[in-house]
Amino acid sequence: MEYQVPRKFPTTVVGSYPKLEPAKQALRKIRKKQATPDELRDLFVEAIRGVVEDHLWAGVDIISDGEQTREDMVVYFAERMNGYMPGEWTRIFDNVYFRKPIIYGKVEWPEPLTVEDWKIASSFAEGRPVKGILTGPYTMLEWSFDLYYGDRREAIIDLAKELRKEIEALVNAGAKYIQIDEPALSTRPWKEEADIVKEALKIMLYGLDVKKIVHICFGKIEYILPYILEFPVDQFDLEFKNSNFRLLPYLKEYGYDKELGYGVIDVHTTQIESVDEIVEDIEKIMNLGILSPEKIYIDPDCGLKRLPREIARQKLKNMVEAAKIAREKW
Amino acid sequence: MTVWGMVLGAYPRSRLARYTLRDRERGTLDFSQYTSRLLIIHSEIIGVQKAHGLPIVVDGMVDWHDIFRPFIMRWKNVSVNGLLRYFDNNFFYRIPVFTGEPDPLEPVWLPRIRQFKDLAEPSSLKIVLPGPFTFVNLSQNVSDLSKTELAEAITSILKSEIELVKEENVFIQVDEPLVGDRRLSKEEVEEYLDYWNEIASLSSENSAIAIYFDVPQKEVFDVVLESKFKYISVDVIDSKRRAIELLGKTGLPGHVPVLGIVDARRIHEDKLDEELLTMIKKLSKESQEIVLTTTTWLDLIPYTYALKKTKILSKFVDIVSEKLGLEKRILWR
């Protein structure tokens, strides 16, 4: 059965969701090398089903697998691609770390990396579209140590060529929404950096008949905005709530007219945004008068992985309620 | 003419450090166990720097979650908010939120200096302070204070940190990474010159300002050159072309160059190429002293690599000493 995504203010997620208990258990077993592939698969299926159930309960229109199998957005891909080796613990904030991977040879895509999870999520989705989500080549390089290429452009383009194969695998499996996560792009807001990403995106997305999305968050997005408007994508999915909607006037200033993933949920606070608050935040962009409701996708600022599950669920629920009200209002 | 080396700032956390902080947060480690484990961790880091002949050493600051946290946790009228990306790193700091005039309850550095001074000998310790420009602009101000009043208040507290350790023969470093932002205008930085000078004048012979992650525009760097800091530290590797161009144009008249030539954000084996040697040679003709350092703090790479980078820094000091005929300095005082 096909689900009809609302024409105005469709709701969606950026991707990650709090790790559910079966996923935590599976990841622990992987670390301790204690599980068979079948055991792991069963645990991850259970976790992905839980995520999809939460998305359905909240009423989200375009959902994700919650990235339950991904220990980290970069490490997951790096551990599975040829040319990478595992790194050591590097701090992200406070006393939280990730194993920053190391590029030591030419990167190569070995086989589909996210397709199985996408299929599992789709099987529970009751017809709702599931985003195919992968970490982009720019972020893959920026958040790895490079001991092989030494040339940023060369590494990014090689990664783009290999990740294109993953996107093709997702599209062949039936994915209609492809999201490339490039949070690192906001950290170096220079034209020359944006030009490399544009070249990489052309390689990754050329000729594909899907909704093409790039997600960027947490940085001086306003500085990079003028350079990314020519990217070959349908939609930018951006963080707004955490930075108090600082970006809004810049959208108007630069004549933004693509679809917009409009982040109205702060993923860094456990305080749950009320329905009224989210409606008010939607009003902020409507007051700008630059985008129609058909071009605005309501979603959180970023992945919800750092929140407790109950908080994440309720945040999504309120977001969906607010979008319903917005549809009536505009 | 002399050359010497020092690490710019904090070290990353070893496995023991990560577990120590985790156990303390979970409440499974009491305060005395926690402090004695930290002592072991910091002693190792100090020992590594001493073993590599660095006359100024940092204590490692492995218990600092970010550059602001130890300060704001000891100040009244400041809290922490959500996470924000720290420059172009995959690292986040908690945004300081000023709700009133900051008021220190206790100093950050005095107890550390007392604890580590003897351990560091014959090397001397360095204290690192977040500069007022970076502090104010990377914080949220919801108090009634104007930005200028907040900068004044922060400067005053930073000065008191220095006053308290003045007799301890320490090196003072004020970190202003935000000054490296190439989008800044001269006007934005200029008003902080007085605050820098207030800080620098407390210890004019052994104080440095450190700029890293990028290279400032010339007009902004000109303001830095007007400051009374004897030492000026510049990240030479992250934007190498721009750094060499800037230093070639302006030099560092009246100041001692502190050159960040060991890449603290990447793990490759650094090379001291001819281009760098030529630049160092040119600068050494204008100064009686050259200091080599890491491009930034070492806490953005894993611990084992930070130890390797310390060794590389020491090796670079030897190479520069030998090739340029500069005397290698191994004692600060």
XYZ file of C-alpha atoms in Angstrom:
663
model
C 0.000 0.000 0.000
C 1.297 3.408 -0.878
C 1.205 6.134 1.699
C 0.171 9.591 0.552
C 2.723 12.101 1.833
C 0.893 15.362 2.648
C 1.309 17.980 -0.035
C 1.926 20.737 2.514
C 4.443 20.625 5.361
C 5.368 16.939 5.103
C 7.043 15.756 8.277
C 10.263 13.808 8.308
C 13.331 12.917 10.360
C 16.972 13.582 9.709
C 17.940 9.994 10.399
C 19.390 8.772 13.645
C 17.244 7.800 16.618
C 18.207 6.815 20.181
C 19.738 3.361 20.129
C 17.089 0.928 21.284
C 18.067 -1.833 23.687
C 18.442 -4.601 21.057
C 20.747 -2.329 19.004
C 22.816 -1.490 22.085
C 23.090 -5.181 22.842
C 24.119 -5.958 19.268
C 26.763 -3.241 19.204
C 28.141 -4.500 22.523
C 28.325 -8.013 21.100
C 30.090 -6.742 17.995
C 32.676 -4.970 20.153
C 33.232 -8.111 22.172
C 33.113 -10.264 19.027
C 30.488 -12.402 20.736
C 27.697 -12.789 18.222
C 26.837 -14.713 15.086
C 25.579 -12.773 12.045
C 22.102 -14.264 12.540
C 21.940 -13.149 16.169
C 23.013 -9.647 15.197
C 20.527 -9.451 12.395
C 17.671 -10.472 14.718
C 18.663 -7.812 17.247
C 18.967 -5.095 14.633
C 15.650 -6.059 13.014
C 14.013 -5.720 16.407
C 15.651 -2.322 16.963
C 14.712 -0.975 13.525
C 11.157 -2.200 14.005
C 11.024 -0.293 17.294
C 12.207 2.889 15.615
C 9.694 2.574 12.799
C 6.920 1.924 15.314
C 7.869 5.126 17.143
C 7.865 7.072 13.881
C 4.468 5.656 12.984
C 3.109 6.345 16.462
C 4.224 9.954 16.164
C 2.774 10.133 12.666
C 5.943 11.100 10.780
C 5.411 10.982 7.007
C 8.874 10.208 5.681
C 10.783 8.031 8.103
C 14.173 6.389 8.595
C 15.692 3.214 9.990
C 17.022 5.243 12.925
C 20.580 4.296 11.977
C 20.417 1.562 14.592
C 23.309 -0.402 13.129
C 25.573 2.641 12.925
C 27.834 3.169 15.897
C 28.718 6.519 14.372
C 27.879 8.202 11.074
C 31.450 8.108 9.776
C 32.814 5.030 11.511
C 30.013 2.822 10.152
C 30.968 3.482 6.536
C 34.701 3.634 7.197
C 34.741 0.240 8.885
C 33.128 -1.322 5.858
C 34.922 0.445 3.009
C 38.247 -0.728 1.678
C 41.066 1.756 2.164
C 40.056 2.589 5.726
C 41.374 1.230 8.977
C 39.972 1.628 12.482
C 41.153 4.617 14.444
C 41.653 5.350 18.103
C 39.349 7.203 20.456
C 39.043 10.894 19.695
C 36.923 13.220 21.752
C 33.734 14.830 20.387
C 32.592 16.637 23.529
C 32.761 16.290 27.308
C 33.779 12.677 27.922
C 32.267 11.365 24.682
C 34.465 9.925 21.925
C 34.409 8.282 18.544
C 36.970 6.056 16.929
C 38.115 8.476 14.260
C 38.940 6.267 11.291
C 42.090 6.426 9.194
C 42.291 6.415 5.394
C 45.375 4.394 4.527
C 44.679 3.382 0.909
C 42.447 4.072 -2.065
C 38.848 3.964 -0.862
C 36.558 1.383 -2.405
C 32.906 0.486 -1.914
C 32.797 -3.231 -1.265
C 29.048 -3.980 -1.274
C 25.754 -2.378 -0.225
C 26.172 -0.935 3.258
C 22.800 0.501 4.193
C 20.380 -1.241 1.856
C 19.480 -4.093 4.172
C 18.559 -1.697 7.001
C 16.538 0.379 4.549
C 14.663 -2.731 3.426
C 13.968 -3.788 7.014
C 12.610 -0.340 7.861
C 10.512 -0.307 4.696
C 9.019 -3.676 5.577
C 7.581 -2.204 8.791
C 6.757 1.232 7.380
C 3.170 0.536 6.300
C 3.885 2.123 2.962
C 5.512 5.287 4.251
C 8.661 6.255 2.387
C 11.942 5.543 4.135
C 14.867 7.824 3.459
C 18.067 6.283 2.169
C 20.689 8.089 4.221
C 24.430 8.111 3.915
C 27.310 10.211 5.141
C 28.689 12.415 2.392
C 32.230 12.315 1.050
C 33.190 15.699 2.471
C 32.266 14.707 6.009
C 33.796 11.249 5.527
C 37.114 12.909 4.791
C 36.892 15.730 7.320
C 36.104 13.378 10.173
C 38.766 10.849 9.297
C 42.523 11.046 9.425
C 43.963 10.879 5.921
C 47.282 9.110 5.578
C 46.909 8.230 1.896
C 45.616 10.984 -0.360
C 47.150 14.129 1.061
C 44.959 16.039 -1.403
C 41.511 16.902 -0.141
C 39.798 17.168 -3.501
C 41.179 13.884 -4.738
C 40.024 12.083 -1.605
C 36.546 13.621 -1.690
C 36.029 12.818 -5.367
C 37.180 9.239 -4.872
C 34.807 8.867 -1.946
C 31.979 10.383 -4.027
C 32.559 7.882 -6.832
C 32.395 4.994 -4.392
C 29.402 6.314 -2.455
C 27.548 6.754 -5.755
C 27.492 2.955 -5.880
C 25.753 2.883 -2.499
C 23.158 5.375 -3.705
C 22.536 3.309 -6.837
C 22.043 0.249 -4.643
C 19.495 2.141 -2.529
C 17.664 3.437 -5.592
C 17.613 -0.018 -7.142
C 16.092 -1.317 -3.920
C 13.312 1.259 -4.272
C 14.406 4.293 -2.232
C 12.708 7.475 -3.419
C 14.406 9.860 -1.006
C 18.186 9.997 -0.857
C 19.766 12.119 1.847
C 23.468 12.869 1.961
C 24.640 14.088 5.356
C 27.320 16.753 5.192
C 27.481 18.332 8.664
C 31.165 19.086 8.202
C 30.422 21.424 5.324
C 29.320 24.174 7.684
C 32.709 24.192 9.341
C 34.732 25.472 6.403
C 32.409 27.920 4.722
C 34.634 28.807 1.816
C 33.670 28.859 -1.835
C 36.514 26.544 -2.797
C 35.233 23.947 -0.329
C 31.657 24.279 -1.620
C 32.932 23.860 -5.174
C 34.506 20.522 -4.287
C 31.255 19.348 -2.704
C 29.279 20.489 -5.742
C 31.533 18.427 -7.970
C 31.149 15.445 -5.632
C 27.361 15.762 -5.558
C 27.181 15.831 -9.339
C 29.032 12.530 -9.372
C 26.799 11.044 -6.698
C 23.415 12.201 -7.893
C 23.611 12.636 -11.651
C 20.681 11.159 -13.566
C 18.843 9.723 -10.571
C 15.075 10.084 -10.456
C 14.723 10.501 -6.681
C 14.301 13.299 -4.170
C 17.858 14.501 -3.582
C 18.542 15.973 -0.161
C 21.644 17.326 1.551
C 21.631 17.753 5.323
C 23.898 20.343 6.947
C 23.877 21.422 10.585
C 25.593 23.167 13.505
C 27.936 25.759 12.171
C 27.917 29.045 10.374
C 25.571 27.818 7.667
C 24.858 31.406 6.637
C 28.429 31.717 5.394
C 28.195 28.683 3.148
C 24.637 29.335 1.965
C 25.411 31.536 -1.047
C 27.807 28.927 -2.397
C 25.552 25.898 -2.096
C 22.451 27.175 -3.847
C 23.699 25.798 -7.147
C 24.185 22.291 -5.783
C 22.356 19.675 -7.873
C 19.855 18.815 -5.133
C 16.132 19.297 -4.577
C 16.285 20.031 -0.892
C 18.578 21.270 1.827
C 17.784 19.979 5.257
C 19.069 22.522 7.765
C 19.241 23.155 11.490
C 17.292 26.204 12.661
C 15.981 25.650 16.174
C 19.294 25.297 18.012
C 20.609 28.504 16.486
C 17.378 30.336 17.232
C 16.416 30.641 13.562
C 19.401 32.876 12.908
C 19.553 31.535 9.364
C 16.095 32.694 8.279
C 16.898 36.214 7.052
C 19.776 34.816 5.020
C 17.401 32.538 3.109
C 15.566 35.631 1.977
C 18.733 37.569 1.302
C 20.132 34.874 -0.971
C 16.850 34.141 -2.734
C 16.552 30.577 -1.472
C 13.972 28.689 -3.547
C 14.715 24.988 -3.192
C 12.731 22.724 -0.916
C 13.745 23.103 2.706
C 14.022 20.612 5.532
C 13.119 23.022 8.320
C 14.621 22.032 11.679
C 12.165 22.916 14.445
C 13.283 20.427 17.094
C 16.445 21.028 19.115
C 18.200 17.695 19.401
C 20.602 18.954 22.039
C 18.039 19.583 24.729
C 15.669 17.254 26.503
C 13.134 20.037 26.848
C 10.211 19.054 24.642
C 9.039 21.760 22.265
C 5.312 22.325 22.670
C 2.945 22.119 19.707
C 2.262 25.866 19.986
C 5.955 26.656 20.028
C 6.528 24.639 16.860
C 3.568 26.274 15.126
C 5.062 29.652 16.029
C 8.380 28.542 14.597
C 6.689 27.463 11.378
C 5.067 30.870 11.285
C 8.524 32.440 11.307
C 9.396 30.972 7.942
C 5.934 31.564 6.522
C 6.228 35.224 7.462
C 9.328 35.479 5.311
C 7.132 34.789 2.289
C 9.811 32.978 0.346
C 8.621 29.361 0.291
C 5.221 27.760 -0.118
C 4.083 25.080 2.367
C 4.665 22.488 -0.363
C 8.371 23.234 -0.253
C 8.762 23.091 3.528
C 9.469 19.758 5.206
C 9.109 19.900 8.962
C 11.747 17.960 10.864
C 14.244 18.053 13.742
C 17.520 19.968 13.482
C 19.531 16.772 13.236
C 19.443 13.124 14.253
C 17.796 12.364 17.585
C 20.365 9.800 18.732
C 21.530 11.667 21.832
C 18.080 11.991 23.369
C 16.293 9.510 25.599
C 13.785 7.528 23.545
C 10.713 8.848 25.349
C 11.798 12.432 24.783
C 12.550 11.790 21.120
C 9.149 10.168 20.608
C 7.280 13.014 22.214
C 9.247 15.633 20.327
C 8.296 13.937 17.056
C 4.674 13.639 18.126
C 4.438 17.359 18.892
C 6.181 18.165 15.618
C 3.615 16.169 13.665
C 0.722 17.805 15.545
C 2.155 21.232 14.801
C 2.496 20.391 11.101
C -1.175 19.376 11.023
C -2.180 22.732 12.480
C 0.104 24.504 10.024
C -1.527 22.705 7.098
C -4.877 24.110 8.128
C -3.518 27.562 8.717
C -1.534 27.921 5.499
C 70.116 33.369 19.410
C 68.054 30.515 20.738
C 65.368 28.079 19.692
C 63.083 26.100 21.970
C 59.803 24.245 21.882
C 56.572 23.975 23.806
C 53.256 22.218 23.250
C 50.480 24.740 22.746
C 47.822 23.317 25.055
C 45.945 20.340 26.417
C 46.709 16.686 25.738
C 44.075 14.120 24.788
C 42.820 11.596 27.287
C 44.498 8.249 27.618
C 42.373 5.203 28.392
C 43.062 5.723 32.099
C 41.976 9.364 31.833
C 38.764 8.499 30.005
C 37.856 5.868 32.555
C 38.803 8.108 35.466
C 36.498 10.881 34.301
C 33.751 8.412 33.479
C 33.952 6.740 36.880
C 33.939 10.086 38.635
C 30.856 11.166 36.679
C 29.136 7.904 37.583
C 30.014 8.437 41.216
C 32.030 5.217 41.486
C 35.274 7.044 42.202
C 35.592 9.190 45.303
C 37.330 12.553 45.222
C 40.644 11.380 46.644
C 40.842 8.436 44.235
C 39.929 10.785 41.416
C 42.603 13.354 42.251
C 45.294 10.750 42.774
C 44.523 9.143 39.410
C 44.579 12.563 37.757
C 47.944 13.196 39.345
C 49.318 10.039 37.720
C 47.836 11.006 34.348
C 49.148 14.557 34.416
C 52.543 13.446 35.707
C 52.975 11.187 32.714
C 52.201 14.039 30.338
C 54.560 16.420 32.086
C 57.213 13.709 32.094
C 56.907 13.160 28.355
C 57.482 16.841 27.643
C 60.436 17.017 30.024
C 61.940 13.918 28.468
C 61.814 15.664 25.110
C 63.674 18.669 26.442
C 60.851 21.206 26.408
C 61.660 24.055 28.824
C 57.997 25.089 29.165
C 55.459 22.334 29.755
C 51.701 22.122 30.091
C 50.162 19.969 32.785
C 48.020 18.268 30.139
C 44.685 19.725 31.273
C 43.007 16.387 30.585
C 40.207 17.195 33.018
C 39.164 20.226 30.953
C 36.108 19.451 28.841
C 36.760 22.572 26.795
C 38.728 25.788 27.051
C 35.972 27.678 28.918
C 34.555 25.039 31.248
C 37.091 25.081 34.107
C 36.615 28.820 34.374
C 32.853 29.047 34.173
C 32.432 26.166 36.614
C 34.257 28.333 39.155
C 32.456 31.571 38.379
C 29.105 32.724 39.648
C 26.514 34.051 37.187
C 27.606 31.796 34.361
C 26.036 28.527 33.344
C 26.455 26.217 30.377
C 24.003 25.719 27.587
C 23.892 23.302 24.650
C 26.750 22.192 22.497
C 28.247 24.214 19.705
C 30.851 23.184 17.184
C 34.313 24.432 18.138
C 35.608 26.072 14.986
C 35.958 23.604 12.110
C 36.543 20.595 14.337
C 34.346 17.600 14.933
C 34.450 18.713 18.547
C 31.822 20.625 20.492
C 32.068 22.947 23.465
C 29.288 23.908 25.833
C 28.249 27.492 25.331
C 28.896 29.659 28.400
C 25.782 31.646 29.272
C 26.364 34.818 31.260
C 23.379 35.717 33.385
C 25.112 38.474 35.337
C 28.556 39.793 36.069
C 30.914 36.825 36.392
C 32.283 36.457 39.872
C 35.050 33.928 40.585
C 34.555 31.602 43.532
C 38.036 30.104 43.268
C 40.984 30.291 40.878
C 41.586 27.710 38.183
C 45.348 27.831 37.898
C 46.802 28.467 41.341
C 46.018 24.998 42.744
C 47.264 23.334 39.574
C 50.527 25.243 39.623
C 51.060 24.345 43.271
C 50.353 20.724 42.499
C 52.543 20.359 39.427
C 55.336 22.886 39.889
C 57.780 20.517 41.542
C 56.947 17.732 39.123
C 57.686 19.974 36.181
C 61.146 21.032 37.322
C 63.592 21.789 35.811
C 61.024 22.814 33.186
C 58.553 25.567 33.971
C 54.805 25.347 33.741
C 52.568 27.230 31.385
C 49.123 28.514 32.215
C 46.624 28.828 29.386
C 43.749 31.291 29.522
C 40.906 31.752 27.064
C 41.309 35.264 25.693
C 38.560 37.822 26.225
C 37.764 38.200 22.521
C 37.161 34.482 22.000
C 35.454 34.118 25.381
C 32.931 36.904 24.798
C 32.169 36.025 21.205
C 31.758 32.300 21.763
C 29.417 32.838 24.721
C 25.835 33.866 25.132
C 25.189 37.015 27.098
C 21.719 37.183 28.617
C 22.781 39.495 31.425
C 22.268 43.235 31.650
C 25.940 43.726 30.894
C 26.945 45.204 27.573
C 29.446 43.261 25.491
C 32.127 45.741 26.549
C 31.250 45.366 30.229
C 31.368 41.600 29.892
C 34.777 41.770 28.198
C 36.015 44.012 31.005
C 34.706 41.638 33.662
C 36.286 38.596 32.015
C 39.579 40.434 31.552
C 39.577 41.380 35.197
C 39.142 37.746 36.282
C 41.813 36.534 33.880
C 44.152 39.134 35.338
C 43.452 37.871 38.816
C 44.374 34.349 37.660
C 47.751 35.715 36.581
C 48.264 37.818 39.722
C 47.860 34.708 41.851
C 50.610 32.788 40.061
C 52.922 35.723 39.399
C 55.599 34.545 41.795
C 55.628 31.023 40.430
C 57.825 31.503 37.348
C 55.148 30.366 34.950
C 54.678 31.131 31.287
C 51.357 32.763 30.441
C 49.484 32.059 27.260
C 46.263 33.764 26.220
C 44.417 31.816 23.541
C 42.509 33.776 20.942
C 41.676 31.237 18.242
C 38.788 33.370 17.029
C 41.234 36.069 15.952
C 42.286 33.649 13.207
C 38.837 33.866 11.614
C 39.536 35.349 8.205
C 36.124 37.048 8.091
C 36.931 39.381 10.981
C 37.477 43.057 10.432
C 40.069 45.188 12.167
C 37.309 47.094 13.968
C 35.917 43.956 15.581
C 39.266 43.117 17.142
C 40.631 46.575 17.852
C 38.631 47.244 20.991
C 40.180 44.163 22.596
C 43.709 45.510 22.265
C 43.390 47.339 25.583
C 42.188 44.170 27.327
C 45.070 42.175 25.877
C 47.512 44.803 26.992
C 46.095 44.852 30.509
C 46.719 41.109 30.666
C 50.111 41.191 28.963
C 51.433 44.022 31.121
C 51.142 41.815 34.204
C 53.816 39.558 32.853
C 55.284 41.223 29.810
C 58.439 39.108 29.538
C 56.752 35.736 29.573
C 53.346 36.116 28.040
C 52.043 34.943 24.697
C 48.950 35.319 22.606
C 48.069 32.245 20.580
C 46.064 32.305 17.344
C 45.182 29.049 15.655
C 42.901 27.039 13.344
C 43.353 29.645 10.639
C 45.421 32.691 9.734
C 44.051 36.178 10.362
C 43.764 38.873 7.732
C 46.718 41.217 7.674
C 44.731 44.177 9.050
C 43.616 42.044 12.001
C 47.113 40.695 12.557
C 48.407 44.262 12.600
C 46.274 44.826 15.701
C 47.794 41.754 17.332
C 51.244 43.122 16.534
C 50.381 46.263 18.482
C 49.797 44.192 21.624
C 52.288 44.008 24.475
C 52.572 40.242 24.412
C 56.216 39.376 23.962
C 55.390 36.121 22.209
C 52.911 35.717 19.351
C 51.913 32.243 18.316
C 50.659 31.575 14.792
C 49.367 28.355 13.256
C 51.626 27.946 10.252
C 50.323 24.635 8.925
C 46.528 24.783 8.637
C 46.666 27.451 5.929
C 50.356 27.223 5.178
C 50.380 29.431 2.088
C 48.500 32.242 3.852
C 50.633 31.946 6.988
C 53.908 32.133 5.123
C 52.606 35.050 3.079
C 51.428 36.913 6.175
C 54.611 36.374 8.150
C 56.646 37.231 5.076
C 54.799 40.511 4.713
C 54.625 41.660 8.306
C 57.254 39.683 10.183
C 56.768 39.918 13.927
C 58.526 43.179 14.770
C 59.136 43.576 18.478
C 57.796 40.129 19.286
C 59.161 36.616 19.529
C 57.659 34.267 16.933
C 55.998 31.127 18.246
C 55.482 29.015 15.149
C 52.894 26.249 15.094
C 54.657 23.871 12.746
C 53.657 20.486 14.146
C 50.170 19.635 12.931
C 48.098 18.944 16.019
C 44.915 18.048 14.150
C 46.258 15.389 11.830
C 48.226 12.257 12.545
C 50.716 12.087 9.692
C 54.452 12.329 10.358
C 55.250 16.039 9.985
C 58.049 17.179 7.700
C 60.132 20.266 8.252
C 60.488 21.247 4.608
C 62.751 23.842 3.016
C 59.930 26.360 2.750
C 59.387 26.262 6.511
C 63.098 26.357 7.233
C 63.492 29.404 5.003
C 60.677 31.155 6.834
C 62.158 30.299 10.237
C 65.567 31.470 9.081
C 64.151 34.802 7.958
C 62.255 35.310 11.220
C 65.263 34.287 13.294
C 67.214 37.189 11.839
C 64.673 39.578 13.303
C 64.416 38.009 16.745
C 66.831 36.752 19.379
C 64.557 33.832 19.994
C 62.396 31.402 17.996
C 59.830 29.132 19.583
C 58.399 26.092 17.830
C 55.069 24.663 18.868
C 52.084 22.562 17.837
C 49.474 24.183 15.601
C 46.873 23.929 18.351
C 46.173 21.882 21.460
C 46.891 18.204 21.021
C 43.525 17.065 22.343
C 41.956 16.690 18.899
C 43.979 13.583 18.083
C 44.290 10.283 19.956
C 46.686 10.073 22.895
C 49.324 7.878 21.232
C 49.610 10.311 18.345
C 49.875 13.254 20.743
C 52.907 11.573 22.284
C 54.404 11.120 18.811
C 53.748 14.767 17.983
C 55.612 15.792 21.142
C 58.575 13.793 19.924
C 58.349 15.377 16.465
C 58.283 18.840 18.027
C 61.442 18.043 19.942
C 63.068 16.703 16.772
C 62.182 19.894 14.902
C 63.841 21.985 17.605
C 67.003 19.910 17.122
C 66.878 20.286 13.337
C 66.354 24.042 13.463
C 69.086 24.394 16.049
C 71.513 22.440 13.902
C 70.631 23.801 10.468
C 70.313 27.440 11.449
C 73.033 27.394 14.077
C 70.729 28.505 16.887
C 71.397 27.543 20.474
C 68.863 25.077 21.812
C 67.300 26.287 24.999
C 66.356 23.626 27.500
C 65.734 25.727 30.602
C 63.324 28.601 30.866
C 64.950 30.253 33.861
